[in-house]
Amino acid sequence: MHDELLEKHLSLVIEANKTTNITRISSWEDGMLLHVKDSLLGLDALNACPAGRYADIGTGAGYPGIPLAIESGREALLVDSVAKKVQILDGFISELGLQNVSTYAGRIEDLGRERPGQFTAITARALSKISILLELASPLLQRGGRLICYKARVEQEELDHARVVAKQVGMELVDDKTFELGENCRRILSYEKVAKPKLKLPRRTGLAQKKPL
């Protein structure tokens, strides 16, 4: 049943992509590897989080959010600032009959103001630098909740900066695993919220990107 849902989601994505650009991947084989299999590499990291709802920020076509929701059974919120993408996601959710998945059209900072501390996990795949993700995720997470970052190559400079910012926003690296993905590699880093941030979060919308910590 899960495999059928994962395959149906990919079929819907490929079909929708013919008229709206929601992914650069257009073939079934690439989609199964670089969307579906890639998304599920983070399942163990999600299962290691406390029970409760997670948010997939910058979800795009619903990866990794939808496959993780299918496999884990957790409540999931798919977050994207592009309203048209969210409308397409709503169609996917309806077609797939996913009762545990909903959407949010808006900026991550606004979600942080509206639903502070309401999530046990945040997933983010190829979205931004780790330091920026830490700042955006911290206000959304409850204590003990985790940010799960899907990254490709990570320079040491990015990791060092993330370590500094993590202390500012009350987060700590607790897991770091690398997986083979075809000819590529996927690195998944998990940061746990261990303390209150040392500054007021979220900052004004857009500042995380324009003036990073």
Short mmCIF file of N, CA, C and O in Angstrom, two decimals, residues 96-199:
data_model
loop_
_atom_site.label_atom_id
_atom_site.label_comp_id
_atom_site.label_asym_id
_atom_site.label_seq_id
_atom_site.Cartn_x
_atom_site.Cartn_y
_atom_site.Cartn_z
N LEU A 96 -4.31 11.35 -3.13
CA LEU A 96 -3.68 10.26 -2.39
C LEU A 96 -4.47 9.83 -1.16
O LEU A 96 -4.18 8.80 -0.56
N GLY A 97 -5.46 10.65 -0.78
CA GLY A 97 -6.28 10.33 0.40
C GLY A 97 -5.50 10.38 1.70
O GLY A 97 -5.76 9.59 2.61
N LEU A 98 -4.57 11.31 1.81
CA LEU A 98 -3.71 11.40 3.00
C LEU A 98 -4.39 12.25 4.07
O LEU A 98 -4.36 13.48 4.02
N GLN A 99 -4.96 11.59 5.06
CA GLN A 99 -5.66 12.29 6.14
C GLN A 99 -4.71 12.99 7.10
O GLN A 99 -5.11 13.88 7.86
N ASN A 100 -3.44 12.57 7.10
CA ASN A 100 -2.48 13.08 8.08
C ASN A 100 -1.60 14.22 7.53
O ASN A 100 -0.66 14.64 8.19
N VAL A 101 -1.93 14.71 6.34
CA VAL A 101 -1.10 15.74 5.71
C VAL A 101 -1.94 16.98 5.40
O VAL A 101 -3.04 16.89 4.86
N SER A 102 -1.39 18.16 5.75
CA SER A 102 -2.03 19.44 5.42
C SER A 102 -0.96 20.39 4.89
O SER A 102 0.22 20.05 4.84
N THR A 103 -1.37 21.59 4.48
CA THR A 103 -0.44 22.53 3.85
C THR A 103 -0.51 23.90 4.51
O THR A 103 -1.48 24.24 5.19
N TYR A 104 0.56 24.66 4.28
CA TYR A 104 0.63 26.06 4.75
C TYR A 104 1.28 26.87 3.64
O TYR A 104 2.43 26.61 3.27
N ALA A 105 0.55 27.85 3.13
CA ALA A 105 1.09 28.74 2.09
C ALA A 105 1.56 30.03 2.76
O ALA A 105 0.74 30.83 3.20
N GLY A 106 2.87 30.20 2.88
CA GLY A 106 3.38 31.41 3.52
C GLY A 106 4.83 31.26 3.90
O GLY A 106 5.46 30.22 3.67
N ARG A 107 5.37 32.31 4.49
CA ARG A 107 6.77 32.32 4.89
C ARG A 107 6.97 31.55 6.19
O ARG A 107 6.09 31.51 7.06
N ILE A 108 8.14 30.96 6.33
CA ILE A 108 8.46 30.14 7.50
C ILE A 108 8.42 30.98 8.77
O ILE A 108 7.96 30.53 9.82
N GLU A 109 8.90 32.24 8.67
CA GLU A 109 8.88 33.11 9.84
C GLU A 109 7.45 33.37 10.33
O GLU A 109 7.21 33.44 11.54
N ASP A 110 6.52 33.52 9.39
CA ASP A 110 5.13 33.75 9.77
C ASP A 110 4.55 32.52 10.47
O ASP A 110 3.80 32.64 11.45
N LEU A 111 4.90 31.35 9.97
CA LEU A 111 4.47 30.12 10.64
C LEU A 111 5.02 30.06 12.06
O LEU A 111 4.33 29.65 12.99
N GLY A 112 6.28 30.49 12.22
CA GLY A 112 6.90 30.51 13.54
C GLY A 112 6.18 31.42 14.52
O GLY A 112 6.13 31.16 15.72
N ARG A 113 5.63 32.52 14.01
CA ARG A 113 4.87 33.44 14.87
C ARG A 113 3.50 32.88 15.20
O ARG A 113 2.98 33.08 16.29
N GLU A 114 2.91 32.17 14.23
CA GLU A 114 1.55 31.65 14.41
C GLU A 114 1.50 30.36 15.22
O GLU A 114 0.55 30.12 15.96
N ARG A 115 2.53 29.53 15.08
CA ARG A 115 2.50 28.22 15.73
C ARG A 115 3.84 27.93 16.43
O ARG A 115 4.51 26.93 16.13
N PRO A 116 4.23 28.78 17.36
CA PRO A 116 5.53 28.57 18.02
C PRO A 116 5.55 27.29 18.85
O PRO A 116 4.59 26.97 19.55
N GLY A 117 6.65 26.56 18.74
CA GLY A 117 6.84 25.36 19.55
C GLY A 117 5.86 24.24 19.32
O GLY A 117 5.68 23.38 20.18
N GLN A 118 5.22 24.22 18.16
CA GLN A 118 4.16 23.22 17.93
C GLN A 118 4.62 21.98 17.16
O GLN A 118 3.81 21.11 16.87
N PHE A 119 5.91 21.90 16.85
CA PHE A 119 6.38 20.79 16.03
C PHE A 119 7.48 20.02 16.74
O PHE A 119 8.31 20.59 17.45
N THR A 120 7.48 18.70 16.53
CA THR A 120 8.53 17.85 17.11
C THR A 120 9.66 17.61 16.13
O THR A 120 10.72 17.10 16.51
N ALA A 121 9.44 17.95 14.87
CA ALA A 121 10.49 17.81 13.86
C ALA A 121 10.24 18.80 12.72
O ALA A 121 9.09 19.12 12.41
N ILE A 122 11.33 19.26 12.13
CA ILE A 122 11.29 20.08 10.93
C ILE A 122 12.21 19.41 9.92
O ILE A 122 13.36 19.09 10.23
N THR A 123 11.71 19.18 8.70
CA THR A 123 12.56 18.64 7.65
C THR A 123 12.81 19.72 6.60
O THR A 123 11.93 20.55 6.33
N ALA A 124 14.01 19.71 6.04
CA ALA A 124 14.37 20.69 5.01
C ALA A 124 15.35 20.04 4.06
O ALA A 124 16.43 19.61 4.47
N ARG A 125 14.98 19.96 2.78
CA ARG A 125 15.83 19.29 1.79
C ARG A 125 16.34 20.29 0.77
O ARG A 125 15.57 20.93 0.07
N ALA A 126 17.69 20.42 0.73
CA ALA A 126 18.35 21.27 -0.26
C ALA A 126 17.71 22.66 -0.31
O ALA A 126 17.46 23.20 -1.38
N LEU A 127 17.48 23.25 0.87
CA LEU A 127 16.75 24.51 0.94
C LEU A 127 17.66 25.71 1.15
O LEU A 127 17.52 26.73 0.49
N SER A 128 18.60 25.60 2.09
CA SER A 128 19.43 26.75 2.43
C SER A 128 20.63 26.28 3.24
O SER A 128 20.78 25.09 3.52
N LYS A 129 21.48 27.23 3.64
CA LYS A 129 22.60 26.90 4.51
C LYS A 129 22.07 26.43 5.86
O LYS A 129 21.01 26.87 6.32
N ILE A 130 22.83 25.57 6.51
CA ILE A 130 22.40 24.99 7.78
C ILE A 130 22.13 26.09 8.82
O ILE A 130 21.15 26.03 9.56
N SER A 131 22.98 27.10 8.87
CA SER A 131 22.81 28.17 9.86
C SER A 131 21.48 28.87 9.71
O SER A 131 20.81 29.20 10.70
N ILE A 132 21.05 29.09 8.46
CA ILE A 132 19.76 29.74 8.20
C ILE A 132 18.62 28.82 8.60
O ILE A 132 17.63 29.25 9.21
N LEU A 133 18.75 27.54 8.29
CA LEU A 133 17.72 26.56 8.65
C LEU A 133 17.57 26.47 10.17
O LEU A 133 16.45 26.35 10.69
N LEU A 134 18.69 26.53 10.88
CA LEU A 134 18.64 26.48 12.35
C LEU A 134 17.84 27.66 12.90
O LEU A 134 17.01 27.50 13.80
N GLU A 135 18.09 28.84 12.35
CA GLU A 135 17.36 30.02 12.82
C GLU A 135 15.87 29.91 12.53
O GLU A 135 15.03 30.25 13.38
N LEU A 136 15.52 29.42 11.34
CA LEU A 136 14.12 29.33 10.95
C LEU A 136 13.38 28.23 11.73
O LEU A 136 12.20 28.37 12.05
N ALA A 137 14.09 27.14 12.03
CA ALA A 137 13.44 25.99 12.67
C ALA A 137 13.26 26.17 14.17
O ALA A 137 12.27 25.69 14.74
N SER A 138 14.19 26.84 14.82
CA SER A 138 14.18 26.92 16.29
C SER A 138 12.84 27.38 16.88
O SER A 138 12.32 26.74 17.79
N PRO A 139 12.24 28.47 16.39
CA PRO A 139 10.97 28.90 17.00
C PRO A 139 9.81 27.95 16.75
O PRO A 139 8.83 27.95 17.49
N LEU A 140 9.92 27.11 15.73
CA LEU A 140 8.84 26.16 15.42
C LEU A 140 8.89 24.92 16.30
O LEU A 140 7.87 24.27 16.52
N LEU A 141 10.09 24.60 16.80
CA LEU A 141 10.29 23.34 17.50
C LEU A 141 10.00 23.43 19.00
O LEU A 141 10.32 24.43 19.64
N GLN A 142 9.43 22.37 19.53
CA GLN A 142 9.33 22.24 20.99
C GLN A 142 10.70 21.78 21.51
O GLN A 142 11.55 21.33 20.74
N ARG A 143 10.92 21.90 22.81
CA ARG A 143 12.16 21.42 23.41
C ARG A 143 12.28 19.91 23.16
O ARG A 143 11.33 19.16 23.38
N GLY A 144 13.43 19.49 22.67
CA GLY A 144 13.63 18.08 22.33
C GLY A 144 13.29 17.75 20.89
O GLY A 144 13.62 16.66 20.40
N GLY A 145 12.63 18.69 20.20
CA GLY A 145 12.35 18.50 18.78
C GLY A 145 13.61 18.66 17.94
O GLY A 145 14.61 19.21 18.41
N ARG A 146 13.56 18.19 16.71
CA ARG A 146 14.77 18.19 15.88
C ARG A 146 14.56 18.78 14.49
O ARG A 146 13.49 18.60 13.89
N LEU A 147 15.59 19.45 14.01
CA LEU A 147 15.69 19.87 12.61
C LEU A 147 16.47 18.80 11.86
O LEU A 147 17.58 18.45 12.26
N ILE A 148 15.88 18.28 10.78
CA ILE A 148 16.53 17.26 9.95
C ILE A 148 16.89 17.89 8.62
O ILE A 148 16.01 18.23 7.82
N CYS A 149 18.18 18.10 8.40
CA CYS A 149 18.68 18.77 7.19
C CYS A 149 19.16 17.74 6.18
O CYS A 149 20.04 16.92 6.49
N TYR A 150 18.59 17.79 4.98
CA TYR A 150 19.07 16.97 3.86
C TYR A 150 20.05 17.83 3.07
O TYR A 150 19.67 18.82 2.45
N LYS A 151 21.32 17.43 3.05
CA LYS A 151 22.34 18.20 2.36
C LYS A 151 23.11 17.31 1.38
O LYS A 151 23.12 16.10 1.51
N ALA A 152 23.76 17.95 0.41
CA ALA A 152 24.66 17.22 -0.48
C ALA A 152 26.06 17.39 0.10
O ALA A 152 26.32 16.96 1.21
N ARG A 153 26.94 18.02 -0.62
CA ARG A 153 28.26 18.30 -0.06
C ARG A 153 28.15 19.45 0.93
O ARG A 153 27.49 20.44 0.67
N VAL A 154 28.80 19.30 2.07
CA VAL A 154 28.80 20.36 3.08
C VAL A 154 30.24 20.76 3.37
O VAL A 154 31.04 19.92 3.82
N GLU A 155 30.57 22.00 3.09
CA GLU A 155 31.92 22.48 3.38
C GLU A 155 32.11 22.63 4.89
O GLU A 155 31.15 22.92 5.62
N GLN A 156 33.35 22.47 5.34
CA GLN A 156 33.65 22.60 6.77
C GLN A 156 33.29 23.99 7.28
O GLN A 156 32.83 24.14 8.42
N GLU A 157 33.45 24.99 6.44
CA GLU A 157 33.11 26.36 6.83
C GLU A 157 31.63 26.48 7.19
O GLU A 157 31.26 27.15 8.17
N GLU A 158 30.77 25.82 6.40
CA GLU A 158 29.33 25.84 6.69
C GLU A 158 29.03 25.15 8.01
O GLU A 158 28.22 25.63 8.81
N LEU A 159 29.69 24.03 8.26
CA LEU A 159 29.48 23.29 9.51
C LEU A 159 29.96 24.10 10.72
O LEU A 159 29.31 24.13 11.76
N ASP A 160 31.11 24.76 10.56
CA ASP A 160 31.65 25.57 11.66
C ASP A 160 30.73 26.73 11.99
O ASP A 160 30.48 27.03 13.17
N HIS A 161 30.23 27.39 10.95
CA HIS A 161 29.30 28.51 11.17
C HIS A 161 28.00 28.01 11.81
O HIS A 161 27.46 28.65 12.72
N ALA A 162 27.54 26.84 11.36
CA ALA A 162 26.31 26.26 11.93
C ALA A 162 26.48 25.98 13.42
O ALA A 162 25.55 26.17 14.20
N ARG A 163 27.68 25.56 13.82
CA ARG A 163 27.94 25.26 15.23
C ARG A 163 27.80 26.53 16.08
O ARG A 163 27.23 26.50 17.17
N VAL A 164 28.28 27.64 15.56
CA VAL A 164 28.19 28.92 16.27
C VAL A 164 26.74 29.37 16.38
O VAL A 164 26.26 29.76 17.45
N VAL A 165 26.01 29.31 15.25
CA VAL A 165 24.61 29.75 15.23
C VAL A 165 23.74 28.83 16.08
O VAL A 165 22.82 29.29 16.76
N ALA A 166 24.04 27.54 16.07
CA ALA A 166 23.26 26.58 16.86
C ALA A 166 23.23 26.99 18.33
O ALA A 166 22.17 26.93 18.99
N LYS A 167 24.36 27.42 18.86
CA LYS A 167 24.41 27.85 20.26
C LYS A 167 23.52 29.07 20.49
O LYS A 167 22.88 29.19 21.54
N GLN A 168 23.47 29.98 19.50
CA GLN A 168 22.66 31.19 19.63
C GLN A 168 21.17 30.88 19.65
O GLN A 168 20.39 31.56 20.33
N VAL A 169 20.78 29.86 18.88
CA VAL A 169 19.34 29.59 18.72
C VAL A 169 18.88 28.38 19.54
O VAL A 169 17.76 27.89 19.36
N GLY A 170 19.75 27.88 20.43
CA GLY A 170 19.35 26.80 21.33
C GLY A 170 19.33 25.42 20.73
O GLY A 170 18.58 24.55 21.18
N MET A 171 20.17 25.20 19.72
CA MET A 171 20.18 23.91 19.02
C MET A 171 21.54 23.24 19.16
O MET A 171 22.55 23.90 19.42
N GLU A 172 21.56 21.91 18.93
CA GLU A 172 22.79 21.15 19.07
C GLU A 172 22.78 19.98 18.09
O GLU A 172 21.78 19.28 17.96
N LEU A 173 23.91 19.77 17.40
CA LEU A 173 24.02 18.65 16.47
C LEU A 173 24.01 17.32 17.24
O LEU A 173 24.82 17.12 18.14
N VAL A 174 23.09 16.42 16.88
CA VAL A 174 22.98 15.15 17.60
C VAL A 174 23.14 13.93 16.68
O VAL A 174 23.29 12.82 17.17
N ASP A 175 23.10 14.14 15.36
CA ASP A 175 23.23 13.00 14.45
C ASP A 175 23.73 13.50 13.10
O ASP A 175 23.32 14.58 12.64
N ASP A 176 24.60 12.72 12.46
CA ASP A 176 25.19 13.11 11.18
C ASP A 176 25.51 11.84 10.42
O ASP A 176 26.42 11.11 10.79
N LYS A 177 24.74 11.57 9.35
CA LYS A 177 24.95 10.34 8.59
C LYS A 177 25.05 10.66 7.10
O LYS A 177 24.39 11.58 6.60
N THR A 178 25.87 9.88 6.40
CA THR A 178 26.02 10.03 4.95
C THR A 178 25.60 8.74 4.28
O THR A 178 25.95 7.64 4.72
N PHE A 179 24.83 8.87 3.18
CA PHE A 179 24.29 7.73 2.44
C PHE A 179 24.70 7.82 0.98
O PHE A 179 24.82 8.92 0.43
N GLU A 180 24.86 6.66 0.35
CA GLU A 180 25.05 6.63 -1.11
C GLU A 180 23.68 6.75 -1.76
O GLU A 180 22.71 6.14 -1.32
N LEU A 181 23.62 7.55 -2.82
CA LEU A 181 22.36 7.74 -3.56
C LEU A 181 22.71 7.72 -5.04
O LEU A 181 23.02 8.75 -5.63
N GLY A 182 22.68 6.50 -5.63
CA GLY A 182 23.15 6.37 -7.00
C GLY A 182 24.62 6.75 -7.07
O GLY A 182 25.44 6.23 -6.33
N GLU A 183 24.93 7.68 -7.96
CA GLU A 183 26.31 8.16 -8.09
C GLU A 183 26.60 9.31 -7.13
O GLU A 183 27.72 9.82 -7.09
N ASN A 184 25.60 9.72 -6.39
CA ASN A 184 25.74 10.87 -5.50
C ASN A 184 25.73 10.42 -4.03
O ASN A 184 25.58 9.24 -3.73
N CYS A 185 25.89 11.40 -3.15
CA CYS A 185 25.80 11.15 -1.72
C CYS A 185 24.76 12.07 -1.10
O CYS A 185 24.54 13.18 -1.58
N ARG A 186 24.12 11.60 -0.08
CA ARG A 186 23.18 12.43 0.70
C ARG A 186 23.66 12.42 2.15
O ARG A 186 23.90 11.37 2.73
N ARG A 187 23.79 13.61 2.71
CA ARG A 187 24.18 13.75 4.11
C ARG A 187 22.99 14.29 4.89
O ARG A 187 22.38 15.29 4.48
N ILE A 188 22.65 13.63 5.97
CA ILE A 188 21.50 14.05 6.78
C ILE A 188 22.00 14.38 8.19
O ILE A 188 22.54 13.52 8.89
N LEU A 189 21.81 15.64 8.55
CA LEU A 189 22.25 16.13 9.86
C LEU A 189 21.02 16.48 10.69
O LEU A 189 20.10 17.15 10.20
N SER A 190 21.01 16.04 11.94
CA SER A 190 19.90 16.34 12.85
C SER A 190 20.38 17.21 14.00
O SER A 190 21.38 16.90 14.65
N TYR A 191 19.67 18.30 14.21
CA TYR A 191 19.97 19.23 15.31
C TYR A 191 18.79 19.25 16.27
O TYR A 191 17.64 19.43 15.86
N GLU A 192 19.06 19.06 17.55
CA GLU A 192 18.00 19.03 18.56
C GLU A 192 17.89 20.36 19.28
O GLU A 192 18.90 21.02 19.57
N LYS A 193 16.65 20.77 19.57
CA LYS A 193 16.44 21.99 20.35
C LYS A 193 16.64 21.66 21.82
O LYS A 193 15.88 20.90 22.41
N VAL A 194 17.69 22.23 22.40
CA VAL A 194 18.08 21.87 23.77
C VAL A 194 17.91 23.02 24.76
O VAL A 194 18.02 22.83 25.97
N ALA A 195 17.65 24.25 24.25
CA ALA A 195 17.55 25.41 25.12
C ALA A 195 16.77 26.51 24.43
O ALA A 195 16.52 26.44 23.22
N LYS A 196 16.40 27.52 25.18
CA LYS A 196 15.76 28.70 24.59
C LYS A 196 16.79 29.47 23.77
O LYS A 196 17.96 29.55 24.15
N PRO A 197 16.38 30.08 22.66
CA PRO A 197 17.31 30.91 21.89
C PRO A 197 17.80 32.10 22.72
O PRO A 197 17.09 32.57 23.62
N LYS A 198 18.99 32.57 22.40
CA LYS A 198 19.55 33.71 23.11
C LYS A 198 19.09 35.04 22.52
O LYS A 198 19.46 36.10 23.02
N LEU A 199 18.30 34.98 21.45
CA LEU A 199 17.75 36.18 20.84
C LEU A 199 16.29 35.91 20.51
O LEU A 199 15.83 34.77 20.51
#
